[in-house]
Coordinates of C-alpha atoms in Angstrom, one line a residue:
Chain A
X1 CA 5.7 2.5 -116.6
X2 CA 7.9 1.4 -113.7
X3 CA 8.5 3.5 -110.6
X4 CA 12.0 4.7 -110.5
X5 CA 12.4 4.7 -106.8
X6 CA 14.9 3.7 -104.2
X7 CA 13.6 3.4 -100.6
X8 CA 15.4 5.3 -97.9
X9 CA 15.3 2.5 -95.4
X10 CA 14.6 5.2 -92.8
X11 CA 10.9 4.5 -92.6
X12 CA 9.6 3.8 -89.1
X13 CA 9.0 0.2 -88.4
X14 CA 5.5 -0.6 -87.2
X15 CA 6.4 -3.3 -84.7
X16 CA 9.5 -1.6 -83.4
X17 CA 7.5 1.5 -82.6
X18 CA 5.0 -0.5 -80.7
X19 CA 7.8 -2.2 -78.8
X20 CA 9.6 1.1 -78.0
X21 CA 6.4 2.5 -76.8
X22 CA 6.1 -0.2 -74.2
X23 CA 9.7 0.4 -73.1
X24 CA 9.2 4.2 -73.0
X25 CA 6.0 3.9 -71.0
X26 CA 7.7 1.7 -68.4
X27 CA 10.7 4.0 -68.2
X28 CA 8.4 7.0 -67.7
X29 CA 6.5 5.1 -64.9
X30 CA 9.8 4.1 -63.2
X31 CA 11.3 7.6 -63.6
X32 CA 8.2 9.2 -62.1
X33 CA 8.3 6.8 -59.2
X34 CA 12.0 7.5 -58.6
X35 CA 11.5 11.3 -58.7
X36 CA 8.6 11.1 -56.2
X37 CA 10.5 8.8 -53.9
X38 CA 13.6 11.0 -54.0
X39 CA 11.5 14.1 -53.4
X40 CA 9.8 12.5 -50.4
X41 CA 13.2 11.5 -49.0
X42 CA 14.5 15.0 -49.5
X43 CA 17.1 14.1 -52.1
X44 CA 18.3 16.5 -54.8
X45 CA 16.4 16.2 -58.1
X46 CA 17.5 17.2 -61.6
X47 CA 17.5 20.9 -62.1
X48 CA 14.5 20.6 -64.4
X49 CA 12.3 19.9 -61.3
X50 CA 13.6 22.7 -59.1
X51 CA 10.7 24.5 -57.3
X52 CA 8.1 21.9 -58.3
X53 CA 5.6 20.6 -55.8
X54 CA 4.3 17.0 -55.7
X55 CA 1.2 17.8 -57.6
X56 CA 3.3 19.5 -60.3
X57 CA 5.3 16.3 -60.7
X58 CA 2.0 14.5 -61.3
X59 CA 0.9 17.1 -63.9
X60 CA 4.3 17.1 -65.5
X61 CA 4.4 13.3 -65.9
X62 CA 0.8 13.2 -67.0
X63 CA 1.8 15.7 -69.8
X64 CA 4.8 13.5 -70.7
X65 CA 2.5 10.4 -70.9
X66 CA 0.0 12.2 -73.2
X67 CA 2.8 13.4 -75.5
X68 CA 4.3 9.9 -75.6
X69 CA 0.9 8.6 -76.6
X70 CA 0.4 11.2 -79.3
X71 CA 3.9 10.8 -80.7
X72 CA 3.5 7.0 -80.8
X73 CA 0.1 7.3 -82.5
X74 CA 1.6 9.5 -85.2
X75 CA 4.6 7.3 -85.7
X76 CA 2.4 4.2 -86.0
X77 CA 0.2 5.9 -88.5
X78 CA 3.2 7.2 -90.5
X79 CA 4.6 3.6 -90.5
X80 CA 1.4 2.2 -91.8
X81 CA 1.4 4.8 -94.6
X82 CA 5.0 3.9 -95.5
X83 CA 4.1 0.2 -95.6
X84 CA 1.1 0.8 -97.9
X85 CA 3.0 3.1 -100.2
X86 CA 6.1 0.9 -100.4
X87 CA 3.8 -2.0 -101.2
X88 CA 2.1 0.1 -103.8
X89 CA 5.4 0.9 -105.5
X90 CA 6.5 -2.7 -105.2
X91 CA 3.4 -3.9 -107.1
X92 CA 3.9 -1.2 -109.7
X93 CA 7.4 -2.5 -110.4
X94 CA 6.9 -6.2 -110.1
X95 CA 3.5 -6.5 -111.7
X96 CA 2.7 -10.1 -111.0
X97 CA 0.7 -11.8 -113.8
X98 CA -3.0 -12.3 -112.9
X99 CA -2.8 -9.8 -110.0
X100 CA -5.6 -7.4 -110.6
X101 CA -4.6 -5.0 -107.8
X102 CA -1.0 -4.8 -109.2
X103 CA -2.4 -3.9 -112.6
X104 CA -4.8 -1.4 -111.0
X105 CA -1.9 0.2 -109.1
X106 CA 0.2 0.4 -112.2
X107 CA -2.6 2.1 -114.1
X108 CA -2.9 4.7 -111.3
X109 CA 0.9 5.2 -111.3
X110 CA 0.8 5.8 -115.1
X111 CA -1.5 8.8 -114.5
X112 CA -0.4 10.1 -111.1
X113 CA 3.2 8.9 -110.8
X114 CA 4.4 9.7 -107.3
X115 CA 1.4 11.9 -106.5
X116 CA -0.8 9.0 -105.6
X117 CA -3.2 9.7 -102.8
X118 CA -3.2 7.3 -99.9
X119 CA -6.9 7.4 -99.3
X120 CA -8.4 7.8 -102.8
X121 CA -5.8 5.9 -104.8
X122 CA -4.4 3.2 -102.6
X123 CA -7.0 2.5 -99.9
X124 CA -10.0 2.8 -102.2
X125 CA -8.4 0.5 -104.7
X126 CA -7.7 -2.0 -102.0
X127 CA -11.4 -1.7 -101.0
X128 CA -12.4 -2.5 -104.5
X129 CA -10.1 -5.5 -105.0
X130 CA -10.2 -6.9 -101.5
X131 CA -13.8 -6.5 -100.3
X132 CA -13.1 -8.7 -97.3
X133 CA -11.1 -5.9 -95.8
X134 CA -13.7 -3.1 -96.3
X135 CA -14.1 -2.7 -92.5
X136 CA -10.4 -2.6 -91.8
X137 CA -9.8 -0.1 -94.6
X138 CA -12.8 2.1 -93.5
X139 CA -11.5 2.1 -89.9
X140 CA -8.0 3.2 -91.0
X141 CA -9.6 6.0 -93.2
X142 CA -11.4 7.3 -90.2
X143 CA -8.3 7.4 -88.1
X144 CA -6.4 9.3 -90.8
X145 CA -8.3 12.5 -89.7
X146 CA -6.7 11.9 -86.3
X147 CA -3.3 11.5 -87.9
X148 CA -3.7 14.8 -89.8
X149 CA -4.7 16.5 -86.5
X150 CA -1.5 15.1 -84.9
X151 CA 0.8 15.9 -87.8
X152 CA -0.5 19.5 -88.2
X153 CA 0.0 20.6 -84.6
X154 CA -3.4 19.7 -82.9
X155 CA -4.3 23.4 -82.9
X156 CA -8.0 23.0 -83.8
X157 CA -10.8 21.3 -81.8
X158 CA -11.1 17.8 -83.3
X159 CA -14.6 16.7 -84.3
X160 CA -13.6 13.1 -84.4
X161 CA -12.5 10.6 -81.7
X162 CA -9.0 10.6 -80.4
X163 CA -7.3 7.2 -80.3
X164 CA -4.9 5.6 -77.9
X165 CA -1.7 3.9 -79.1
X166 CA -3.2 0.4 -78.5
X167 CA -6.2 1.2 -80.7
X168 CA -4.0 2.6 -83.5
X169 CA -1.7 -0.4 -83.3
X170 CA -4.6 -2.8 -83.4
X171 CA -6.3 -1.0 -86.3
X172 CA -3.0 -0.9 -88.3
X173 CA -2.2 -4.6 -87.6
X174 CA -5.7 -5.8 -88.5
X175 CA -5.5 -3.9 -91.8
X176 CA -2.0 -5.2 -92.7
X177 CA -3.0 -8.8 -91.7
X178 CA -6.2 -8.5 -93.7
X179 CA -4.4 -7.2 -96.8
X180 CA -1.6 -9.7 -96.2
X181 CA 1.1 -7.0 -96.4
X182 CA 4.2 -7.6 -94.4
X183 CA 4.5 -4.9 -91.8
X184 CA 8.2 -4.2 -92.2
X185 CA 9.6 -6.0 -89.3
Chain B
X1 CA 8.9 -14.4 -47.9
X2 CA 9.3 -15.7 -44.3
X3 CA 7.5 -14.0 -41.4
X4 CA 10.8 -12.7 -40.1
X5 CA 11.6 -11.1 -43.5
X6 CA 8.1 -9.6 -43.7
X7 CA 8.4 -8.1 -40.3
X8 CA 11.9 -6.8 -40.9
X9 CA 10.8 -5.2 -44.2
X10 CA 7.9 -3.6 -42.3
X11 CA 10.2 -2.2 -39.7
X12 CA 12.6 -0.7 -42.2
X13 CA 9.8 0.8 -44.2
X14 CA 8.5 2.4 -41.0
X15 CA 12.0 3.7 -40.2
X16 CA 12.2 5.2 -43.7
X17 CA 8.9 6.9 -43.2
X18 CA 10.1 8.3 -39.9
X19 CA 13.3 9.5 -41.6
X20 CA 11.1 11.2 -44.3
X21 CA 9.0 12.9 -41.6
X22 CA 12.1 14.1 -39.7
X23 CA 13.5 15.5 -43.0
X24 CA 10.3 17.5 -43.7
X25 CA 10.1 18.7 -40.1
X26 CA 13.7 19.9 -40.1
X27 CA 13.1 21.6 -43.4
X28 CA 10.0 23.3 -42.1
X29 CA 11.8 24.5 -38.9
X30 CA 14.7 25.9 -41.0
X31 CA 12.3 27.7 -43.3
X32 CA 10.1 29.2 -40.6
X33 CA 13.2 30.6 -38.9
X34 CA 14.3 32.0 -42.3
X35 CA 10.9 33.6 -42.8
X36 CA 11.2 35.3 -39.4
X37 CA 14.7 36.6 -40.3
X38 CA 13.2 37.8 -43.7
X39 CA 10.5 39.8 -41.8
X40 CA 13.2 41.2 -39.6
X41 CA 15.3 42.3 -42.6
X42 CA 12.3 43.8 -44.4
X43 CA 11.4 45.9 -41.3
X44 CA 15.0 47.0 -41.0
X45 CA 15.1 48.0 -44.7
X46 CA 11.8 50.0 -44.2
X47 CA 12.9 51.4 -40.8
X48 CA 13.0 55.1 -41.7
X49 CA 9.6 54.9 -43.6
X50 CA 8.1 53.1 -40.6
X51 CA 9.6 55.7 -38.2
X52 CA 8.2 58.6 -40.2
X53 CA 4.7 56.9 -40.3
X54 CA 4.8 56.5 -44.1
X55 CA 4.5 52.8 -43.8
X56 CA 3.0 50.4 -41.3
X57 CA 3.6 46.7 -41.0
X58 CA 1.7 44.0 -39.3
X59 CA 1.6 40.3 -39.3
X60 CA -1.5 38.1 -39.7
X61 CA -1.8 34.4 -39.2
X62 CA -2.2 32.0 -42.1
X63 CA -2.7 28.2 -42.3
X64 CA -0.6 26.3 -44.8
X65 CA -1.4 22.7 -45.8
X66 CA 1.1 20.5 -47.4
X67 CA 1.0 16.8 -48.3
X68 CA 3.7 15.6 -45.9
X69 CA 3.6 18.2 -43.1
X70 CA -0.2 18.6 -42.9
X71 CA -1.6 21.9 -41.7
X72 CA 0.5 24.4 -39.8
X73 CA 0.3 28.1 -38.9
X74 CA 2.7 30.8 -40.3
X75 CA 2.5 34.6 -40.3
X76 CA 2.0 36.8 -43.3
X77 CA 3.6 40.2 -43.2
X78 CA 1.5 43.0 -44.5
X79 CA 3.1 46.4 -45.5
X80 CA 0.5 49.1 -45.6
X81 CA 1.2 52.3 -47.6
X82 CA -1.8 54.6 -47.7
X83 CA -4.6 52.5 -49.3
X84 CA -2.2 50.0 -50.8
X85 CA -1.1 46.8 -49.2
X86 CA 1.8 44.5 -50.1
X87 CA 1.7 41.0 -48.7
X88 CA 4.7 38.9 -47.9
X89 CA 3.0 35.5 -48.1
X90 CA 4.8 32.3 -47.2
X91 CA 3.8 29.4 -49.4
X92 CA 5.5 26.3 -47.9
X93 CA 8.5 24.1 -48.0
X94 CA 7.5 21.0 -50.0
X95 CA 9.3 22.0 -53.1
X96 CA 12.1 20.2 -55.0
X97 CA 15.7 21.4 -54.5
X98 CA 14.8 24.6 -52.6
X99 CA 14.2 25.2 -48.9
X100 CA 10.9 27.1 -49.1
X101 CA 8.9 29.7 -51.0
X102 CA 7.5 33.1 -50.2
X103 CA 5.4 35.2 -52.6
X104 CA 5.2 39.0 -52.5
X105 CA 1.9 40.3 -53.8
X106 CA 1.4 43.9 -54.7
X107 CA -1.5 45.5 -56.6
X108 CA 0.5 45.7 -59.8
X109 CA 2.4 42.5 -59.8
X110 CA 4.0 39.7 -57.8
X111 CA 7.4 38.3 -57.0
X112 CA 8.6 34.8 -56.0
X113 CA 11.3 34.2 -53.5
X114 CA 13.0 30.9 -52.7
X115 CA 15.2 30.1 -49.8
X116 CA 18.1 28.6 -51.6
X117 CA 20.4 26.2 -49.8
X118 CA 24.0 27.4 -49.3
X119 CA 25.5 25.0 -51.8
X120 CA 23.3 26.5 -54.6
X121 CA 24.6 30.0 -54.0
X122 CA 27.9 31.9 -53.7
X123 CA 27.1 32.6 -50.1
X124 CA 28.1 30.2 -47.3
X125 CA 24.6 30.3 -45.8
X126 CA 21.0 29.8 -47.0
X127 CA 19.8 32.9 -48.7
X128 CA 16.5 34.3 -50.1
X129 CA 16.7 34.7 -53.8
X130 CA 14.4 36.5 -56.3
X131 CA 13.2 33.8 -58.7
X132 CA 10.6 35.6 -60.7
X133 CA 9.1 39.1 -60.9
X134 CA 5.9 39.6 -62.8
X135 CA 4.8 43.2 -62.8
X136 CA 2.0 44.6 -64.9
X137 CA 3.9 47.6 -65.9
X138 CA 7.5 47.0 -66.7
X139 CA 9.8 44.2 -65.5
X140 CA 9.3 40.6 -66.3
X141 CA 12.1 38.4 -65.0
X142 CA 11.9 34.7 -64.8
X143 CA 15.0 32.9 -63.8
X144 CA 13.0 29.8 -63.2
X145 CA 12.2 29.4 -66.9
X146 CA 15.9 29.6 -67.7
X147 CA 16.8 27.1 -65.0
X148 CA 14.3 24.6 -66.4
X149 CA 15.6 25.1 -69.9
X150 CA 19.0 24.0 -68.5
X151 CA 20.6 27.5 -68.4
X152 CA 22.9 27.7 -65.4
X153 CA 21.7 30.7 -63.6
X154 CA 22.4 32.1 -60.1
X155 CA 19.3 33.9 -58.8
X156 CA 19.7 37.4 -57.5
X157 CA 20.1 37.4 -53.7
X158 CA 17.4 39.4 -51.9
X159 CA 18.9 42.5 -50.3
X160 CA 17.9 46.1 -49.6
X161 CA 18.3 47.1 -53.2
X162 CA 16.5 44.2 -54.9
X163 CA 13.7 44.5 -52.3
X164 CA 13.3 48.2 -53.2
X165 CA 13.2 47.2 -56.9
X166 CA 10.5 44.5 -56.2
X167 CA 8.3 47.0 -54.3
X168 CA 8.6 49.6 -56.9
X169 CA 7.7 47.1 -59.6
X170 CA 4.7 45.4 -57.9
X171 CA 3.1 48.5 -56.4
X172 CA 0.9 50.8 -58.4
X173 CA 2.9 53.5 -60.2
X174 CA 2.7 57.0 -58.6
X175 CA 0.5 59.2 -60.8
X176 CA 0.2 62.8 -59.7
X177 CA -3.4 63.7 -60.2
X178 CA -3.1 67.3 -58.9

């Protein structure tokens, strides 16, 4: 059974997210510096900052930095999921002869159709057919708990490590390189 | 960079720092004078209660420390009514877009006043405005939250009536126990 599916083309692009993160981070640093310099020189600031003191600017920008980091981590992880799922559907539809993973994916799709589970169906199958990538897959599976925490509003105390964008980017890139999946750039 | 450029840059940085210092000093001077005027207005508004011995007012010294101005002394104004004290407590001048801040603390709440520059108000002079009022019992007003959300808002100017409202909101309500 083929997957009757047309991609939206709206999925986040892994490398673009990483590049935008760098630009956003630098912009935030430059904006913070300009706000502090203007404040020190007694110049008017945007209304948003009215009544703030210097230490409050620091707190505010630190909060912005943390949010940027969280948003970037979530976007990177959702981009990885989209890449893995699109790759899965591509294999279901193209089914290259002699590709065991393509056949395994098609077998899963026959049963589950679009309700395939990223961890149990896609990542665990990759683990089985590409044992050289066991570590990379395992690391991504660990980080998915962090992804769920981000995606569901971070309202509970996490009992797992939090990751920085660079760690998420590295983990994702290592996995995609190991599986030899194009990362959508 | 040549030595001349290096020295010229050093001089202009030093001049800029001096300009910054002058700016904060001027702002501090303006604010201290406005605080003095505020205390004068408050005593005028309370005049009849003071004359009749219902209320007493006194000032006590307070040290404020701010990043650019360092430490300096101001006076707090305390309004005593029976066992209850209301403090008019200056907070400083190193705030963005406003000329200075004073808090009013009562036993049932607190209010924040900013000295707003003339160009931010409908008045043609700097005025004390009520920015927020947090009372345990009734009123909660926070114009600051609206301002930061981008809602254009003129803060209520502090006058005899709004001062009376503040006091009645932040002091304990009168309960007749007889």
